[in-house]
Tab-separated table of C-alpha atoms in Angstrom:
chain	number	residue	atom	x	y	z
Z	1	MET	CA	-57.466	-13.098	1.292
Z	2	THR	CA	-56.874	-16.819	0.490
Z	3	GLU	CA	-55.264	-15.414	-3.376
Z	4	GLN	CA	-53.131	-13.221	-1.481
Z	5	HIS	CA	-51.595	-15.735	0.141
Z	6	VAL	CA	-51.236	-17.996	-3.155
Z	7	ALA	CA	-49.796	-15.130	-5.244
Z	8	ASN	CA	-46.810	-15.281	-2.601
Z	9	PRO	CA	-44.253	-17.372	-2.825
Z	10	PRO	CA	-43.569	-18.816	0.675
Z	11	ALA	CA	-40.664	-17.341	2.428
Z	12	VAL	CA	-38.327	-20.523	2.233
Z	13	ARG	CA	-38.637	-20.256	-1.570
Z	14	LEU	CA	-37.109	-16.383	-1.147
Z	15	LEU	CA	-34.736	-17.461	1.149
Z	16	GLY	CA	-33.619	-20.387	-0.867
Z	17	THR	CA	-33.296	-18.243	-4.313
Z	18	LEU	CA	-30.982	-15.778	-2.468
Z	19	THR	CA	-29.087	-18.575	-0.848
Z	20	LEU	CA	-28.337	-20.071	-4.080
Z	21	ALA	CA	-27.837	-17.033	-5.765
Z	22	GLY	CA	-25.412	-16.275	-3.034
Z	23	ALA	CA	-23.681	-19.647	-2.929
Z	24	PHE	CA	-23.038	-19.090	-6.885
Z	25	ALA	CA	-21.580	-15.938	-6.921
Z	26	GLY	CA	-19.195	-16.936	-3.958
Z	27	LEU	CA	-17.835	-19.891	-5.825
Z	28	LEU	CA	-17.374	-17.567	-8.904
Z	29	LEU	CA	-15.334	-15.104	-6.951
Z	30	VAL	CA	-13.214	-17.690	-5.310
Z	31	LEU	CA	-12.361	-19.009	-8.719
Z	32	VAL	CA	-11.688	-15.503	-10.040
Z	33	ASN	CA	-9.770	-14.861	-6.920
Z	34	GLY	CA	-7.672	-17.951	-7.434
Z	35	TRP	CA	-6.681	-16.321	-10.763
Z	36	ALA	CA	-6.231	-12.821	-10.210
Z	37	GLU	CA	-4.115	-13.105	-6.108
Z	38	PRO	CA	-0.767	-14.232	-7.377
Z	39	ARG	CA	-0.590	-11.832	-10.145
Z	40	ILE	CA	-1.761	-8.929	-7.985
Z	41	MET	CA	0.893	-10.214	-4.947
Z	42	ALA	CA	3.533	-10.544	-7.943
Z	43	HIS	CA	2.694	-7.089	-8.790
Z	44	ARG	CA	2.987	-5.817	-5.563
Z	45	ALA	CA	6.396	-7.750	-4.906
Z	46	GLU	CA	7.657	-6.066	-8.015
Z	47	VAL	CA	6.434	-2.388	-7.219
Z	48	LEU	CA	8.360	-2.836	-3.701
Z	49	ARG	CA	11.771	-4.194	-5.330
Z	50	GLU	CA	11.752	-1.311	-7.673
Z	51	ALA	CA	11.330	1.212	-4.850
Z	52	ILE	CA	13.709	-0.442	-2.621
Z	53	HIS	CA	16.366	-0.626	-5.769
Z	54	GLU	CA	15.847	3.108	-5.892
Z	55	VAL	CA	16.132	4.417	-2.627
Z	56	LEU	CA	19.329	2.032	-2.052
Z	57	GLY	CA	21.030	2.960	-5.139
Z	58	GLY	CA	20.671	-0.173	-6.955
Z	59	PRO	CA	21.867	-3.176	-4.179
Z	60	ASP	CA	22.736	-6.457	-5.345
Z	61	ARG	CA	20.225	-8.081	-3.056
Z	62	TYR	CA	18.188	-7.202	-0.321
Z	63	GLU	CA	16.643	-9.237	2.571
Z	64	THR	CA	13.610	-8.560	4.670
Z	65	LEU	CA	13.995	-7.925	8.344
Z	66	PHE	CA	11.248	-8.263	10.766
Z	67	LEU	CA	11.021	-6.218	14.159
Z	68	VAL	CA	10.219	-9.002	16.720
Z	69	ASP	CA	10.300	-7.890	20.627
Z	70	GLY	CA	12.850	-4.877	19.901
Z	71	ARG	CA	15.139	-6.501	17.663
Z	72	PHE	CA	15.709	-7.038	13.811
Z	73	MET	CA	15.731	-10.440	12.381
Z	74	ALA	CA	15.653	-11.904	9.039
Z	75	ASP	CA	13.635	-15.180	10.232
Z	76	PRO	CA	11.151	-14.195	12.843
Z	77	PRO	CA	9.827	-17.255	14.670
Z	78	ALA	CA	7.385	-19.155	13.226
Z	79	GLU	CA	4.290	-18.837	15.305
Z	80	ARG	CA	4.496	-15.249	14.638
Z	81	ASP	CA	2.533	-13.628	12.119
Z	82	THR	CA	4.763	-11.703	9.732
Z	83	LEU	CA	2.073	-9.808	7.958
Z	84	ARG	CA	2.051	-8.063	11.224
Z	85	LEU	CA	5.218	-7.378	12.281
Z	86	ASP	CA	6.932	-4.127	11.378
Z	87	ARG	CA	10.154	-4.599	8.741
Z	88	ILE	CA	12.615	-3.042	7.366
Z	89	TYR	CA	14.836	-4.393	3.867
Z	90	ALA	CA	18.373	-4.315	4.267
Z	91	GLY	CA	20.623	-4.070	1.038
Z	92	TYR	CA	23.815	-5.560	0.356
Z	93	ASP	CA	26.371	-5.030	-2.551
Z	94	ALA	CA	27.939	-7.745	-4.850
Z	95	SER	CA	30.463	-8.634	-1.898
Z	96	GLY	CA	28.346	-8.878	0.794
Z	97	ARG	CA	28.701	-5.404	2.529
Z	98	PRO	CA	25.353	-3.742	4.033
Z	99	ILE	CA	25.147	-0.476	2.137
Z	100	GLY	CA	21.682	0.689	3.885
Z	101	LEU	CA	18.335	0.161	4.829
Z	102	ALA	CA	15.102	0.752	3.063
Z	103	ILE	CA	12.005	1.607	5.500
Z	104	SER	CA	8.789	2.073	4.790
Z	105	GLY	CA	6.066	4.934	6.339
Z	106	GLY	CA	2.817	6.853	5.713
Z	107	GLU	CA	0.969	9.580	7.318
Z	108	PRO	CA	-1.937	11.870	6.496
Z	109	GLY	CA	-0.881	14.149	3.629
Z	110	PHE	CA	-3.257	16.992	2.056
Z	111	GLN	CA	-5.577	14.341	0.469
Z	112	ASP	CA	-4.803	10.932	1.867
Z	113	VAL	CA	-2.244	8.995	3.800
Z	114	ILE	CA	1.275	9.407	1.763
Z	115	ARG	CA	2.933	5.989	1.858
Z	116	LEU	CA	6.591	6.110	0.814
Z	117	LEU	CA	9.752	4.343	1.259
Z	118	PHE	CA	13.090	5.689	2.076
Z	119	GLY	CA	16.628	4.419	2.144
Z	120	PHE	CA	18.778	5.110	5.346
Z	121	ASP	CA	22.791	4.295	5.478
Z	122	PRO	CA	23.396	3.773	9.162
Z	123	THR	CA	26.928	3.860	8.747
Z	124	THR	CA	27.173	7.652	7.242
Z	125	GLY	CA	24.051	8.228	8.902
Z	126	ARG	CA	22.401	9.586	5.909
Z	127	ILE	CA	19.448	9.462	3.828
Z	128	THR	CA	20.116	7.717	0.153
Z	129	GLY	CA	16.524	8.463	-1.218
Z	130	MET	CA	13.107	8.627	-1.166
Z	131	LYS	CA	9.915	7.119	-3.141
Z	132	VAL	CA	6.423	7.697	-2.786
Z	133	LEU	CA	4.546	4.575	-3.479
Z	134	GLU	CA	0.812	5.486	-2.621
Z	135	SER	CA	-0.524	9.010	-2.464
Z	136	LYS	CA	-3.430	10.881	-3.957
Z	137	GLU	CA	-2.382	14.257	-3.498
Z	138	THR	CA	-3.637	17.076	-5.754
Z	139	PRO	CA	-2.570	16.821	-9.580
Z	140	GLY	CA	-0.393	19.329	-10.226
Z	141	LEU	CA	0.510	20.672	-6.790
Z	142	GLY	CA	0.816	17.914	-4.473
Z	143	ASP	CA	1.746	15.261	-6.560
Z	144	LYS	CA	4.691	17.087	-7.099
Z	145	ILE	CA	6.254	15.102	-4.411
Z	146	GLU	CA	6.479	12.214	-6.789
Z	147	LYS	CA	6.789	13.872	-9.841
Z	148	ASP	CA	9.476	16.771	-9.317
Z	149	SER	CA	12.499	15.201	-9.565
Z	150	ILE	CA	14.482	18.008	-8.038
Z	151	PHE	CA	12.429	17.614	-5.058
Z	152	VAL	CA	13.144	13.821	-4.971
Z	153	ALA	CA	16.753	14.329	-5.282
Z	154	GLU	CA	16.497	16.572	-2.161
Z	155	PHE	CA	16.817	13.245	-0.172
Z	156	SER	CA	19.739	12.053	-1.597
Z	157	GLY	CA	22.404	13.077	1.282
Z	158	PRO	CA	20.790	14.718	3.755
Z	159	VAL	CA	21.272	14.077	7.313
Z	160	PRO	CA	18.285	13.256	9.374
Z	161	PRO	CA	16.170	14.678	11.283
Z	162	LEU	CA	15.273	16.648	8.368
Z	163	LYS	CA	13.857	20.309	8.124
Z	164	GLY	CA	11.926	21.589	5.732
Z	165	VAL	CA	13.062	24.999	4.363
Z	166	LYS	CA	11.400	27.333	1.778
Z	167	SER	CA	13.039	26.877	-1.638
Z	168	GLY	CA	16.125	29.039	-2.126
Z	169	SER	CA	16.222	30.297	1.785
Z	170	GLY	CA	18.165	27.244	2.977
Z	171	SER	CA	21.350	27.912	5.390
Z	172	GLY	CA	23.460	24.818	3.610
Z	173	ASP	CA	23.001	22.969	6.426
Z	174	GLU	CA	22.911	19.280	6.039
Z	175	SER	CA	19.533	18.216	7.550
Z	176	GLU	CA	17.982	20.869	5.023
Z	177	VAL	CA	15.296	19.969	2.393
Z	178	ASP	CA	14.018	22.305	-0.014
Z	179	MET	CA	10.181	22.351	-0.045
Z	180	ILE	CA	8.147	22.693	-3.101
Z	181	THR	CA	6.289	26.293	-3.412
Z	182	GLY	CA	2.353	25.141	-3.686
Z	183	ALA	CA	2.840	21.780	-2.035
Z	184	THR	CA	3.887	22.706	1.515
Z	185	ILE	CA	1.499	20.464	3.367
Z	186	SER	CA	2.452	17.634	1.144
Z	187	SER	CA	6.091	18.122	1.338
Z	188	ARG	CA	6.021	18.534	5.117
Z	189	THR	CA	4.387	15.124	5.363
Z	190	VAL	CA	7.225	13.657	3.294
Z	191	ILE	CA	9.695	14.899	6.050
Z	192	ALA	CA	7.586	14.268	8.868
Z	193	ILE	CA	7.107	10.656	7.664
Z	194	ILE	CA	10.685	10.090	7.481
Z	195	ASN	CA	11.829	11.498	10.389
Z	196	HIS	CA	9.062	10.101	12.606
Z	197	ARG	CA	9.966	6.212	11.136
Z	198	LEU	CA	13.690	7.142	12.244
Z	199	GLU	CA	12.810	8.273	15.567
Z	200	GLU	CA	10.707	5.370	16.055
Z	201	LEU	CA	12.959	2.836	15.294
Z	202	GLN	CA	16.282	4.252	15.961
Z	203	PRO	CA	16.363	2.062	19.090
Z	204	TYR	CA	16.339	-0.869	17.319
Z	205	LEU	CA	18.423	-0.362	13.977
Z	206	PRO	CA	21.438	-2.380	13.518
Z	207	VAL	CA	24.097	-0.141	13.691
Z	208	ALA	CA	27.276	-0.078	11.212
Z	209	GLY	CA	28.488	-3.391	10.664
Z	210	ASP	CA	26.044	-5.000	12.685
Z	211	VAL	CA	23.624	-6.234	9.986
Z	212	PRO	CA	23.142	-9.591	9.791
P	23	MET	CA	-44.852	-2.251	-22.862
P	24	ARG	CA	-44.313	-0.405	-26.297
P	25	ALA	CA	-42.834	-3.002	-29.269
P	26	THR	CA	-39.357	-1.845	-30.112
P	27	THR	CA	-36.908	-2.851	-32.923
P	28	PRO	CA	-33.989	-4.606	-32.087
P	29	THR	CA	-32.189	-1.636	-33.866
P	30	TYR	CA	-33.734	0.525	-31.344
P	31	ASP	CA	-33.145	-1.265	-28.308
P	32	LEU	CA	-29.420	-1.161	-29.555
P	33	THR	CA	-28.720	2.106	-30.683
P	34	ARG	CA	-31.299	3.969	-28.025
P	35	GLY	CA	-29.097	3.723	-24.978
P	36	PHE	CA	-26.074	5.140	-27.186
P	37	TRP	CA	-27.400	8.415	-28.389
P	38	ARG	CA	-31.023	9.374	-27.822
P	39	GLU	CA	-31.389	8.195	-24.168
P	40	ASN	CA	-27.252	8.064	-23.484
P	41	PRO	CA	-27.083	7.503	-19.787
P	42	VAL	CA	-24.781	10.157	-19.168
P	43	LEU	CA	-25.569	13.028	-21.776
P	44	VAL	CA	-29.536	12.822	-21.548
P	45	GLN	CA	-30.775	10.611	-18.711
P	46	LEU	CA	-28.153	12.139	-16.271
P	47	LEU	CA	-27.763	8.993	-14.420
P	48	GLY	CA	-24.197	7.166	-13.426
P	49	LEU	CA	-22.746	10.843	-12.919
P	50	CYS	CA	-20.645	10.181	-10.004
P	51	PRO	CA	-17.759	7.881	-11.787
P	52	ALA	CA	-18.385	10.523	-15.071
P	53	LEU	CA	-16.944	13.304	-12.815
P	54	ALA	CA	-14.856	11.467	-9.931
P	55	VAL	CA	-12.531	9.333	-12.805
P	56	THR	CA	-12.491	11.222	-15.798
P	57	ASN	CA	-9.202	13.084	-15.516
P	58	THR	CA	-7.625	11.119	-18.313
P	59	VAL	CA	-8.612	9.280	-21.316
P	60	ALA	CA	-6.982	5.775	-19.936
P	61	ASN	CA	-8.756	6.062	-16.557
P	62	SER	CA	-12.543	6.928	-18.474
P	63	LEU	CA	-11.724	4.075	-20.927
P	64	ALA	CA	-11.059	1.688	-18.058
P	65	MET	CA	-14.202	3.037	-16.174
P	66	GLY	CA	-16.284	2.558	-19.193
P	67	LEU	CA	-15.481	-1.109	-20.096
P	68	ALA	CA	-15.556	-2.303	-16.566
P	69	THR	CA	-19.062	-0.632	-16.263
P	70	PHE	CA	-20.181	-1.889	-19.954
P	71	PHE	CA	-18.767	-5.382	-18.580
P	72	VAL	CA	-20.816	-5.197	-15.614
P	73	LEU	CA	-23.730	-4.049	-17.384
P	74	VAL	CA	-23.776	-6.450	-20.184
P	75	GLY	CA	-23.139	-9.671	-17.767
P	76	SER	CA	-25.857	-8.672	-15.725
P	77	SER	CA	-28.630	-8.275	-18.306
P	78	LEU	CA	-27.393	-11.353	-19.782
P	79	LEU	CA	-27.990	-13.220	-16.481
P	80	VAL	CA	-31.103	-11.199	-15.000
P	81	SER	CA	-32.621	-11.593	-18.239
P	82	THR	CA	-32.304	-15.236	-18.422
P	83	LEU	CA	-33.077	-16.059	-14.895
P	84	LYS	CA	-35.903	-13.552	-14.831
P	85	ASN	CA	-38.462	-16.317	-14.496
P	86	LEU	CA	-36.767	-18.079	-11.301
P	87	ILE	CA	-36.301	-14.936	-9.542
P	88	PRO	CA	-39.156	-14.009	-6.827
P	89	HIS	CA	-40.805	-10.456	-7.593
P	90	GLU	CA	-40.507	-9.715	-3.816
P	91	VAL	CA	-36.641	-10.152	-3.493
P	92	ARG	CA	-35.926	-9.165	-7.318
P	93	ILE	CA	-33.869	-5.765	-6.473
P	94	SER	CA	-32.002	-7.883	-3.958
P	95	ALA	CA	-31.205	-10.508	-6.566
P	96	TYR	CA	-30.031	-7.874	-9.270
P	97	ILE	CA	-27.666	-6.181	-6.565
P	98	LEU	CA	-26.278	-9.737	-5.768
P	99	ILE	CA	-25.634	-10.201	-9.449
P	100	ILE	CA	-24.147	-7.041	-10.081
P	101	ALA	CA	-22.187	-6.831	-7.057
P	102	THR	CA	-20.637	-10.494	-8.016
P	103	PHE	CA	-19.605	-8.833	-11.675
P	104	VAL	CA	-18.391	-5.550	-9.956
P	105	THR	CA	-15.834	-7.829	-8.142
P	106	VAL	CA	-15.084	-9.684	-10.676
P	107	ALA	CA	-14.125	-6.878	-12.740
P	108	ASP	CA	-12.098	-5.485	-9.760
P	109	LEU	CA	-9.992	-8.179	-9.222
P	110	VAL	CA	-9.243	-8.617	-13.095
P	111	LEU	CA	-8.149	-4.656	-13.229
P	112	ALA	CA	-6.175	-5.521	-10.034
P	113	ALA	CA	-4.309	-8.027	-11.831
P	114	VAL	CA	-4.070	-7.022	-15.275
P	115	VAL	CA	-3.908	-2.825	-15.111
P	116	PRO	CA	-2.344	-2.112	-11.702
P	117	ASP	CA	-1.871	1.456	-12.325
P	118	ILE	CA	-5.219	2.212	-13.580
P	119	HIS	CA	-6.685	0.114	-10.892
P	120	LYS	CA	-5.382	1.904	-8.380
P	121	ALA	CA	-5.991	5.534	-9.965
P	122	LEU	CA	-9.859	4.328	-9.877
P	123	GLY	CA	-9.516	3.498	-6.654
P	124	ALA	CA	-12.812	3.152	-4.780
P	125	PHE	CA	-15.022	4.219	-7.984
P	126	ILE	CA	-14.709	0.298	-9.071
P	127	ALA	CA	-16.506	-0.860	-6.290
P	128	LEU	CA	-18.892	1.747	-6.322
P	129	ILE	CA	-20.004	0.632	-9.931
P	130	VAL	CA	-22.303	-1.500	-7.818
P	131	VAL	CA	-24.465	1.575	-6.871
P	132	ASN	CA	-24.318	2.771	-10.377
P	133	CYS	CA	-28.237	3.335	-10.676
P	134	MET	CA	-27.748	3.034	-14.651
P	135	ILE	CA	-27.124	-0.668	-13.992
P	136	LEU	CA	-30.066	-1.233	-11.979
P	137	GLY	CA	-32.226	0.754	-13.795
P	138	ARG	CA	-31.641	-1.226	-16.959
P	139	GLN	CA	-32.330	-4.377	-15.075
P	140	GLU	CA	-35.499	-3.281	-13.378
P	141	ALA	CA	-36.864	-1.268	-16.546
P	142	PHE	CA	-35.412	-3.670	-19.209
P	143	ALA	CA	-33.802	-7.013	-18.886
P	144	SER	CA	-36.243	-8.298	-16.468
P	145	LYS	CA	-38.892	-7.790	-18.887
P	146	ARG	CA	-37.585	-8.645	-21.969
P	147	PRO	CA	-36.054	-11.614	-24.135
P	148	VAL	CA	-32.404	-12.262	-23.669
P	149	GLY	CA	-31.314	-10.930	-27.331
P	150	ARG	CA	-32.827	-7.795	-26.768
P	151	ALA	CA	-31.721	-7.280	-22.871
P	152	LEU	CA	-28.179	-7.830	-24.724
P	153	LEU	CA	-28.367	-5.416	-27.370
P	154	ASP	CA	-29.732	-2.690	-24.960
P	155	ALA	CA	-26.783	-3.401	-22.318
P	156	ILE	CA	-24.202	-3.090	-25.151
P	157	GLY	CA	-26.197	0.293	-26.367
P	158	THR	CA	-26.212	1.675	-23.110
P	159	GLY	CA	-22.816	0.372	-21.950
P	160	ALA	CA	-21.050	2.113	-24.942
P	161	GLY	CA	-23.104	5.007	-24.503
P	162	PHE	CA	-21.877	5.239	-21.127
P	163	THR	CA	-18.233	4.379	-21.963
P	164	VAL	CA	-18.137	6.987	-24.738
P	165	ALA	CA	-19.555	9.764	-22.627
P	166	LEU	CA	-16.747	9.228	-20.498
P	167	LEU	CA	-14.462	9.340	-23.104
P	168	MET	CA	-15.781	12.736	-23.955
P	169	MET	CA	-15.032	13.863	-20.682
P	170	GLY	CA	-11.571	12.173	-20.133
P	171	GLY	CA	-10.540	13.586	-23.614
P	172	ILE	CA	-11.204	17.081	-23.166
P	173	ARG	CA	-10.177	17.195	-19.472
P	174	GLU	CA	-6.713	15.493	-20.222
P	175	ILE	CA	-6.037	17.593	-23.158
P	176	LEU	CA	-6.730	20.732	-21.438
P	177	GLY	CA	-5.162	19.559	-17.940
P	178	TYR	CA	-1.954	17.716	-19.042
P	179	GLY	CA	-1.684	18.648	-22.675
P	180	THR	CA	-1.891	15.471	-23.453
P	181	PHE	CA	-4.059	12.365	-24.996
P	182	LEU	CA	-3.357	8.869	-23.576
P	183	GLY	CA	-0.233	10.319	-22.092
P	184	ARG	CA	1.306	11.638	-25.315
P	185	PRO	CA	2.314	15.229	-25.186
P	186	LEU	CA	-0.424	16.879	-27.856
P	187	LEU	CA	-0.299	20.621	-27.372
P	188	GLY	CA	3.547	20.719	-26.937
P	189	ALA	CA	6.085	22.186	-23.985
P	190	SER	CA	4.767	25.692	-24.323
P	191	TYR	CA	1.273	24.692	-23.479
P	192	GLU	CA	0.696	25.684	-19.816
P	193	PRO	CA	-1.694	23.206	-18.428
P	194	TRP	CA	-4.995	24.220	-17.343
P	195	ILE	CA	-4.786	22.279	-13.937
P	196	VAL	CA	-8.376	23.192	-12.972
P	197	MET	CA	-9.380	20.720	-15.589
P	198	ILE	CA	-8.119	17.481	-14.194
P	199	LEU	CA	-9.368	18.730	-10.287
P	200	PRO	CA	-13.064	18.051	-9.705
P	201	PRO	CA	-14.236	21.437	-10.435
P	202	GLY	CA	-12.679	20.426	-14.083
P	203	GLY	CA	-15.496	17.656	-14.211
P	204	PHE	CA	-18.029	19.645	-13.721
P	205	PHE	CA	-17.238	22.438	-15.889
P	206	THR	CA	-16.692	19.912	-18.649
P	207	LEU	CA	-20.167	18.123	-18.206
P	208	GLY	CA	-21.936	21.138	-18.143
P	209	PHE	CA	-20.313	22.309	-21.439
P	210	ILE	CA	-20.718	18.965	-22.708
P	211	LEU	CA	-24.716	19.017	-21.905
P	212	LEU	CA	-25.180	22.512	-22.814
P	213	GLY	CA	-23.661	21.515	-26.712
P	214	PHE	CA	-25.892	18.287	-26.357
P	215	GLY	CA	-28.978	20.266	-25.276
P	216	TRP	CA	-28.348	22.667	-27.961
P	217	TRP	CA	-27.817	20.287	-30.733
P	218	GLU	CA	-31.016	18.310	-29.585
P	219	SER	CA	-32.983	21.643	-30.162
P	220	ARG	CA	-31.879	22.487	-33.183
P	221	ARG	CA	-32.661	18.967	-34.274
P	222	GLN	CA	-36.079	19.143	-33.314
P	223	GLN	CA	-36.845	22.388	-34.969
P	224	ARG	CA	-35.426	20.979	-38.186
P	225	SER	CA	-37.863	18.075	-37.958
P	226	VAL	CA	-40.720	20.528	-37.478
P	227	VAL	CA	-39.309	22.304	-40.590
P	228	ARG	CA	-39.602	19.231	-42.132
P	229	ASP	CA	-42.961	17.548	-40.837
P	230	TRP	CA	-44.900	20.894	-41.784
P	231	PRO	CA	-42.901	22.638	-44.657
P	232	HIS	CA	-45.735	24.887	-45.723
P	233	GLY	CA	-45.883	26.127	-41.850
P	234	VAL	CA	-45.745	29.651	-40.706
P	235	GLY	CA	-42.780	29.216	-38.421
P	236	SER	CA	-40.684	27.227	-41.523
P	237	THR	CA	-41.168	29.583	-43.571
P	238	THR	CA	-40.035	32.170	-41.859
P	239	ARG	CA	-37.006	30.028	-40.451
P	240	ARG	CA	-35.965	29.841	-43.877
P	241	THR	CA	-36.017	32.992	-45.210
P	242	ALA	CA	-34.441	34.116	-42.334
């Protein structure tokens, strides 16, 4: 019995070892994170910048507008946490004329949430482009929503709310988008994301000529 | 504990006791993220890094870690290396990091890594633990590359993203889907088992050159 007690290290030592190890691990991770985080953020910003350029057809510059209490503004009040605010991106051409808004959205697709960015021109009322930011759709089928250039091209010009039609059976309506055979759910999700986001934001969107 | 030579420690995990092909450990990442060569390579190298780092540290600290909390301590060490690998991949190769998704974090629960700590690194000198980790990690990476190579060539018609089979090739999409992982692993294990049983038969022939079985086999 006594021997048993001697052989077992006291609980304090067990706790102490694990605490010390945890502290060292934490320190190491803080250092690595300090190195990695700026790179990760820079990459994310770069991906977003490229996507905005794509869906707005190469704006000269763009500006982030935050939705604060029913209004879009470039400089939200300092006390609001910008990370939690809904936002859109307003693109301008070289002469400073607004050329469109880039709006992001996400909804569950076939496998997981599809996140995308689309361009919308309030002046003409047309969608100007669509770019999938994140998707885990089935390779070879659902992933055509980002890899099939014909499908992606369907999103330059249609008038929302969009209607998905079976490829080739459209009536020529300006709202129609040809869906991908074999990727019905994924294509339908892309169309739904755009329609829902526009519907949601429509009351607050800056109207033509009103973009700051 | 049987005495082994350094060369044996290094090569054992690579081939004879290959974690995926022989011990059937770490099958989850081997099935899930081997749809392309690049993904397989990144997963293999990340696991290699975690295994080598953990084995090195566990072997160095083996006398300081109380027996009662050793598993917790190993997991803590492994999880730290995994998080480092996760952050480094996200910073350096963001696209591959995105493709591997949750499976990088899941390296923590790869039983091959904990197994090597408990069975080997915690009982051997640092040098041997290092050799064992390098051999096992390389064996894991090679097994994943075999799967990734087969699946990418058949499923996309490419190798490392470069077209290999030409435009007329119709890709077998099933190979890059989860069932393709099981098919590929099944056929690799079949081939490996066949090769291994032939090798054993040959060694019987070598060991007993005048044996009845060997003569019939030779003349047949």
